[in-house]
PDB file of C-alpha atoms in Angstrom:
ATOM      1  CA  MET A   1    -158.976  29.011-101.567  1.00  0.00           C
ATOM      2  CA  LYS A   2    -156.568  26.219-102.635  1.00  0.00           C
ATOM      3  CA  LYS A   3    -153.833  25.024-101.395  1.00  0.00           C
ATOM      4  CA  ILE A   4    -150.270  23.651-102.417  1.00  0.00           C
ATOM      5  CA  VAL A   5    -148.533  21.054-100.137  1.00  0.00           C
ATOM      6  CA  LEU A   6    -144.647  20.037-101.245  1.00  0.00           C
ATOM      7  CA  VAL A   7    -142.682  18.031 -98.658  1.00  0.00           C
ATOM      8  CA  SER A   8    -138.031  17.393 -99.791  1.00  0.00           C
ATOM      9  CA  LYS A   9    -135.875  15.336 -97.651  1.00  0.00           C
ATOM     10  CA  SER A  10    -133.162  17.684 -94.886  1.00  0.00           C
ATOM     11  CA  GLU A  11    -130.013  17.233 -97.027  1.00  0.00           C
ATOM     12  CA  GLY A  12    -129.022  19.464 -93.169  1.00  0.00           C
ATOM     13  CA  GLN A  13    -126.423  19.236 -90.538  1.00  0.00           C
ATOM     14  CA  ARG A  14    -126.388  18.439 -86.765  1.00  0.00           C
ATOM     15  CA  GLY A  15    -129.202  15.223 -87.138  1.00  0.00           C
ATOM     16  CA  ASN A  16    -131.862  17.034 -89.107  1.00  0.00           C
ATOM     17  CA  GLU A  17    -130.570  14.126 -92.193  1.00  0.00           C
ATOM     18  CA  GLY A  18    -133.612  12.580 -93.528  1.00  0.00           C
ATOM     19  CA  LYS A  19    -136.499  15.149 -91.764  1.00  0.00           C
ATOM     20  CA  LYS A  20    -139.137  15.744 -93.927  1.00  0.00           C
ATOM     21  CA  LYS A  21    -139.914  19.968 -94.433  1.00  0.00           C
ATOM     22  CA  VAL A  22    -142.438  21.058 -95.368  1.00  0.00           C
ATOM     23  CA  TYR A  23    -143.326  24.027 -98.166  1.00  0.00           C
ATOM     24  CA  GLU A  24    -146.542  25.423 -98.143  1.00  0.00           C
ATOM     25  CA  ILE A  25    -148.557  27.853-100.865  1.00  0.00           C
ATOM     26  CA  THR A  26    -152.104  28.578-100.344  1.00  0.00           C
ATOM     27  CA  ILE A  27    -154.094  30.967-102.461  1.00  0.00           C
ATOM     28  CA  GLU A  28    -156.695  33.219-101.113  1.00  0.00           C
ATOM     29  CA  ALA A  29    -158.108  35.712-104.348  1.00  0.00           C
ATOM     30  CA  ASN A  30    -155.064  37.819-104.397  1.00  0.00           C
ATOM     31  CA  LYS A  31    -153.018  36.939-101.528  1.00  0.00           C
ATOM     32  CA  VAL A  32    -149.993  34.390-101.022  1.00  0.00           C
ATOM     33  CA  THR A  33    -148.869  32.739 -98.320  1.00  0.00           C
ATOM     34  CA  LEU A  34    -145.749  30.240 -98.589  1.00  0.00           C
ATOM     35  CA  SER A  35    -145.199  29.055 -95.059  1.00  0.00           C
ATOM     36  CA  TRP A  36    -141.896  26.677 -94.339  1.00  0.00           C
ATOM     37  CA  GLY A  37    -140.123  24.644 -91.546  1.00  0.00           C
ATOM     38  CA  MET A  38    -139.475  21.308 -90.502  1.00  0.00           C
ATOM     39  CA  ALA A  39    -142.081  18.765 -90.679  1.00  0.00           C
ATOM     40  CA  GLU A  40    -141.857  17.401 -87.064  1.00  0.00           C
ATOM     41  CA  LYS A  41    -142.531  20.598 -85.933  1.00  0.00           C
ATOM     42  CA  PRO A  42    -145.242  22.577 -85.029  1.00  0.00           C
ATOM     43  CA  ASN A  43    -143.512  26.202 -85.606  1.00  0.00           C
ATOM     44  CA  ARG A  44    -143.535  27.399 -89.002  1.00  0.00           C
ATOM     45  CA  GLN A  45    -142.339  30.778 -91.038  1.00  0.00           C
ATOM     46  CA  THR A  46    -144.957  32.408 -93.321  1.00  0.00           C
ATOM     47  CA  LYS A  47    -144.491  34.881 -95.803  1.00  0.00           C
ATOM     48  CA  THR A  48    -147.552  36.920 -96.449  1.00  0.00           C
ATOM     49  CA  GLU A  49    -147.686  38.488-100.833  1.00  0.00           C
ATOM     50  CA  TRP A  50    -150.799  40.859-101.587  1.00  0.00           C
ATOM     51  CA  PHE A  51    -151.039  41.360-105.773  1.00  0.00           C
ATOM     52  CA  GLY A  52    -153.230  43.514-108.196  1.00  0.00           C
ATOM     53  CA  THR A  53    -155.170  40.241-109.020  1.00  0.00           C
ATOM     54  CA  ALA A  54    -155.818  36.789-108.618  1.00  0.00           C
ATOM     55  CA  ILE A  55    -154.208  35.837-111.738  1.00  0.00           C
ATOM     56  CA  GLN A  56    -151.178  37.755-110.644  1.00  0.00           C
ATOM     57  CA  ALA A  57    -151.100  35.664-107.608  1.00  0.00           C
ATOM     58  CA  ASP A  58    -151.764  32.487-109.505  1.00  0.00           C
ATOM     59  CA  TRP A  59    -148.872  32.802-111.479  1.00  0.00           C
ATOM     60  CA  PHE A  60    -146.398  33.858-108.634  1.00  0.00           C
ATOM     61  CA  ALA A  61    -147.622  30.572-106.307  1.00  0.00           C
ATOM     62  CA  THR A  62    -147.603  28.188-109.457  1.00  0.00           C
ATOM     63  CA  ASP A  63    -143.562  30.225-109.886  1.00  0.00           C
ATOM     64  CA  LYS A  64    -143.421  28.938-106.019  1.00  0.00           C
ATOM     65  CA  LYS A  65    -144.444  25.375-107.019  1.00  0.00           C
ATOM     66  CA  TRP A  66    -141.467  24.993-109.505  1.00  0.00           C
ATOM     67  CA  GLU A  67    -138.918  26.930-108.291  1.00  0.00           C
ATOM     68  CA  LYS A  68    -139.735  24.180-105.633  1.00  0.00           C
ATOM     69  CA  VAL A  69    -140.355  21.346-107.504  1.00  0.00           C
ATOM     70  CA  ASN A  70    -136.561  21.801-109.361  1.00  0.00           C
ATOM     71  CA  LYS A  71    -134.816  22.457-106.186  1.00  0.00           C
ATOM     72  CA  GLY A  72    -135.975  18.516-105.145  1.00  0.00           C
ATOM     73  CA  TYR A  73    -139.049  19.149-103.017  1.00  0.00           C
ATOM     74  CA  GLU A  74    -142.618  16.732-104.146  1.00  0.00           C
ATOM     75  CA  VAL A  75    -145.910  17.841-104.527  1.00  0.00           C
ATOM     76  CA  ALA A  76    -147.343  15.877-102.093  1.00  0.00           C
ATOM     77  CA  TYR A  77    -151.012  17.067-102.484  1.00  0.00           C
ATOM     78  CA  THR A  78    -153.083  19.840-104.180  1.00  0.00           C
ATOM     79  CA  ALA A  79    -156.987  21.093-102.301  1.00  0.00           C
TER      80      ALA A  79
END
């Protein structure tokens, strides 16, 4: 299992300015689970994608990581 955690400061309205957003990418063989939400809140949205091979899953996860980095997220850690 591999996990990539990215963080960003919120630029939203209604008092969310400056709060941290978290985006997690978890890769398990040919399955990728995405989880995102506010760092201060325990409930986060999730989405799971299945792929034909582990390599395809890894490519998808890498694409998602760079998509988020290009939107201003920073990699907090990779495990």
